[in-house]
Short mmCIF file of the C-alpha atoms (twelve columns), coordinates in Angstrom:
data_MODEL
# 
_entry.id   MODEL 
# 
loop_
_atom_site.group_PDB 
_atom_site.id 
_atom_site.type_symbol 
_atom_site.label_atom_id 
_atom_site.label_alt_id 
_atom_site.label_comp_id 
_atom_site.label_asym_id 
_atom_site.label_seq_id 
_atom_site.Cartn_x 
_atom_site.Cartn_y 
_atom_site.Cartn_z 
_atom_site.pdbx_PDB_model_num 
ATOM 1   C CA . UNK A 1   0.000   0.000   0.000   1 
ATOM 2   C CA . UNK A 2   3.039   2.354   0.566   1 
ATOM 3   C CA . UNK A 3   4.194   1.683   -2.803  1 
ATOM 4   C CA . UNK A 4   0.613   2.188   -4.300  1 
ATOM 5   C CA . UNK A 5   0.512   5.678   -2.451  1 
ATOM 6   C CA . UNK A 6   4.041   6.388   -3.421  1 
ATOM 7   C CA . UNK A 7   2.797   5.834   -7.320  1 
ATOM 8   C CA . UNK A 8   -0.173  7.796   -6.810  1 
ATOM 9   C CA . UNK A 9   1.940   10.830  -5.795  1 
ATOM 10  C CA . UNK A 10  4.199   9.774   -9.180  1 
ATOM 11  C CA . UNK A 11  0.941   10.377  -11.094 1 
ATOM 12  C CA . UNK A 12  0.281   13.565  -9.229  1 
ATOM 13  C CA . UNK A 13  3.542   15.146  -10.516 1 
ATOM 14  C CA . UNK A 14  3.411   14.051  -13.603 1 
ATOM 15  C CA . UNK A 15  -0.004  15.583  -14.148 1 
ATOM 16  C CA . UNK A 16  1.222   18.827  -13.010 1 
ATOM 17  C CA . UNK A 17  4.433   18.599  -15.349 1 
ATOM 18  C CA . UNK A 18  1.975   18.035  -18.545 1 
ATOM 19  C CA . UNK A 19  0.286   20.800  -16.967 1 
ATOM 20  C CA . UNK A 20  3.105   22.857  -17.563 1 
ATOM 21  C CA . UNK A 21  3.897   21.992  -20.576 1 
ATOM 22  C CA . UNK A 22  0.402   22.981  -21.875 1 
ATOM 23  C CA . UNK A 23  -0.705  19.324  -22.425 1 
ATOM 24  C CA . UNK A 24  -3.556  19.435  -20.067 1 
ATOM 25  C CA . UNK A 25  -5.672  22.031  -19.325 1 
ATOM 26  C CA . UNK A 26  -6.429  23.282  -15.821 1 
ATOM 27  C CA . UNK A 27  -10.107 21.746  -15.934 1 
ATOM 28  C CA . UNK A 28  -8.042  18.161  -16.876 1 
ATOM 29  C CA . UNK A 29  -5.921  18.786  -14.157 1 
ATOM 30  C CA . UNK A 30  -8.197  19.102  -11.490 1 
ATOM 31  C CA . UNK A 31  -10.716 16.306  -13.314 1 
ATOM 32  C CA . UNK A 32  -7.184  14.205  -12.644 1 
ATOM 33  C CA . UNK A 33  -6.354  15.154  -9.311  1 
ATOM 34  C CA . UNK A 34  -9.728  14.762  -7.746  1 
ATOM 35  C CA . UNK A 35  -9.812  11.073  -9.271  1 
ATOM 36  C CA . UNK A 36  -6.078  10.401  -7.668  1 
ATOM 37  C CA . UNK A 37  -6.836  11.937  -4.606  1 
ATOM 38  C CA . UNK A 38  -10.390 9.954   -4.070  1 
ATOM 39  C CA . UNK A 39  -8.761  6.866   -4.570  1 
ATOM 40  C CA . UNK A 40  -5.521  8.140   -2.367  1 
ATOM 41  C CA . UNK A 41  -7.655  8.970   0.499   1 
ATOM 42  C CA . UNK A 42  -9.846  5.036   -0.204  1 
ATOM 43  C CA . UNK A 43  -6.258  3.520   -0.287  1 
ATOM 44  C CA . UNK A 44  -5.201  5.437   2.962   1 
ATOM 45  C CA . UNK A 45  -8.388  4.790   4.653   1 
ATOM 46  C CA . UNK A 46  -8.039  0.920   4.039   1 
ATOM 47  C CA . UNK A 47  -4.400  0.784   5.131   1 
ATOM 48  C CA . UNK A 48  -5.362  2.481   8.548   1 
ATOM 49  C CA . UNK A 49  -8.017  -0.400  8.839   1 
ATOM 50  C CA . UNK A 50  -5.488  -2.864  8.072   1 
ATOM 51  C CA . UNK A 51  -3.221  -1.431  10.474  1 
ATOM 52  C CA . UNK A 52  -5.621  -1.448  13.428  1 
ATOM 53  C CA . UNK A 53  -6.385  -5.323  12.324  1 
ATOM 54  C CA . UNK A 54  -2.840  -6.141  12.877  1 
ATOM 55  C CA . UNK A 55  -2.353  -3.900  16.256  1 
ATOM 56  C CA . UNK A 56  -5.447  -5.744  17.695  1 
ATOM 57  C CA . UNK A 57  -4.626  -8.847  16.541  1 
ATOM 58  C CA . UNK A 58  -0.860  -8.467  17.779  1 
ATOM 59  C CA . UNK A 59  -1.748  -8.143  21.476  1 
ATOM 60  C CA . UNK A 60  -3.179  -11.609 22.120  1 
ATOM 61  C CA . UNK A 61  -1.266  -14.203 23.195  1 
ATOM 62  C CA . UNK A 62  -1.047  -17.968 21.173  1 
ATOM 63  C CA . UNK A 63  -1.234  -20.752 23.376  1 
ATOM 64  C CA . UNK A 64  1.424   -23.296 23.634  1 
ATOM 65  C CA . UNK A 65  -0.235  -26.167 21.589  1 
ATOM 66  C CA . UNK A 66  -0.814  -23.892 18.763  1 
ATOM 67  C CA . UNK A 67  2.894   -22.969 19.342  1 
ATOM 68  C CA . UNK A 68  3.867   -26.401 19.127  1 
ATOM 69  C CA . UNK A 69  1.216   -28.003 15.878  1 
ATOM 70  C CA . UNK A 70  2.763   -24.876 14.019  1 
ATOM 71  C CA . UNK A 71  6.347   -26.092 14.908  1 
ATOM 72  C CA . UNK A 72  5.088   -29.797 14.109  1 
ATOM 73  C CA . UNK A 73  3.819   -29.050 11.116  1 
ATOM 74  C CA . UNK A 74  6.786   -27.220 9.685   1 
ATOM 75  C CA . UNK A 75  9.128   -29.566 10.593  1 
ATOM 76  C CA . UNK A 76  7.258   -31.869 8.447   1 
ATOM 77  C CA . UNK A 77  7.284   -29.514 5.669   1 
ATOM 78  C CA . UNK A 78  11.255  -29.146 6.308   1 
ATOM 79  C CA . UNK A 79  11.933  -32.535 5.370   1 
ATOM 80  C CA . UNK A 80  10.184  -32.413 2.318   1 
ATOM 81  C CA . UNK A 81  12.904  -29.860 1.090   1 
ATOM 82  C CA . UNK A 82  16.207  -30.496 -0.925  1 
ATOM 83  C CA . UNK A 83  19.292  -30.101 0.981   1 
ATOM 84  C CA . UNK A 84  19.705  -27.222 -0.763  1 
ATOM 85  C CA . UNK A 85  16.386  -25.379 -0.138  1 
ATOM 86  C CA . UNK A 86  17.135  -26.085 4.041   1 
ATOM 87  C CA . UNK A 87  20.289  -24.844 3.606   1 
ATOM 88  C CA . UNK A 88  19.155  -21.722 2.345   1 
ATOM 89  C CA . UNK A 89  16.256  -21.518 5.237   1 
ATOM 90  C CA . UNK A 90  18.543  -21.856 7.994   1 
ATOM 91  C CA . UNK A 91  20.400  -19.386 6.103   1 
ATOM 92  C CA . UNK A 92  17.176  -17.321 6.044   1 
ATOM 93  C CA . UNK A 93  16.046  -17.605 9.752   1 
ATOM 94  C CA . UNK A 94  19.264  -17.971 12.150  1 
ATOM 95  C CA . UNK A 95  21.480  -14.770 12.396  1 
ATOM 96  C CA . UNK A 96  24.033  -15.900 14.809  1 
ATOM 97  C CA . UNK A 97  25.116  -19.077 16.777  1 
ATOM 98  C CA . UNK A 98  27.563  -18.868 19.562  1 
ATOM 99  C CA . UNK A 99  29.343  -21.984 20.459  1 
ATOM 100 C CA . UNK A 100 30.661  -22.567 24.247  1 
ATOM 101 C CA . UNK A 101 34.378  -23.640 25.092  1 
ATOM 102 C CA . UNK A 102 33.366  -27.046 25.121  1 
ATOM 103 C CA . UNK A 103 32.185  -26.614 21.271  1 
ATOM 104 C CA . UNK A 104 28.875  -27.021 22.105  1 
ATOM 105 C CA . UNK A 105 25.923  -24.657 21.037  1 
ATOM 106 C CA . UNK A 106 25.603  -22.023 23.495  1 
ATOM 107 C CA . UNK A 107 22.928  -19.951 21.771  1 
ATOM 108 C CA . UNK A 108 21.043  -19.491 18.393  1 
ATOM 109 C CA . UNK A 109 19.694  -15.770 17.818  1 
ATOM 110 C CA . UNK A 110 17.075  -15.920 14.963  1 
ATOM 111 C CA . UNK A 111 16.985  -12.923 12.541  1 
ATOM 112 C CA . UNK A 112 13.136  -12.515 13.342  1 
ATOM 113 C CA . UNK A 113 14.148  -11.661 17.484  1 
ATOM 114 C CA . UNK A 114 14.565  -7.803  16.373  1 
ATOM 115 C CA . UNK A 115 10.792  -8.029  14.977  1 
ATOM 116 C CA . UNK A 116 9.394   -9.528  17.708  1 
ATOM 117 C CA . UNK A 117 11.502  -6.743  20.284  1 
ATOM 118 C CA . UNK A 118 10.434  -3.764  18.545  1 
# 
């Protein structure tokens, strides 16, 4: 939606640069604005719905045995990969492991920790 209202402003300056140029005329211009700026103000409206979807939805909390059928059924789904395609998901998900003294893993910090922290 952010790149939909980023095009929309895109349209809005080129408008006014045919404008300029004597392309379109001032009654085109505003015929063309009020049609982007309806459907900006539609496309803003439904992203602050969306938003306040995701806020509400965000502040419940998932029990453990959904927790765990999720993790059951992607482990399944893991296995069904290449080598290559798990490779590239670990790659994907894990950001650092530090291994103790005893070469043993000491911790695995996931790349999605700073999403779920902010």
């Amino acid at each position: 939606m952010d790149k939909e209202l980023v095009d929309i402003d895109r349209k809005k300056d080129k408008y006014f640069k045919l404008f300029e140029d004597d392309i379109l005329t001032s009654q085109s211009l505003k015929e063309k604005l009020a049609d982007i700026d309806k459907g900006k103000y539609q496309l803003q409206k439904r992203k602050v719905e969306i938003e306040s979807q995701i806020n509400e939805n965000n502040t419940g909390t998932v029990s453990a045995a959904v927790v765990k059928g999720i993790l059951g059924e992607f482990v399944k789904l893991f296995y069904k990969l290449s080598s290559e395609q798990r490779k590239q998901l670990v790659h994907t998900v894990i950001k650092r492991i530090t291994v103790s003294e005893d070469r043993k893993i000491d911790m695995i910090e996931l790349k999605f920790d700073e999403y779920i922290n902010q």
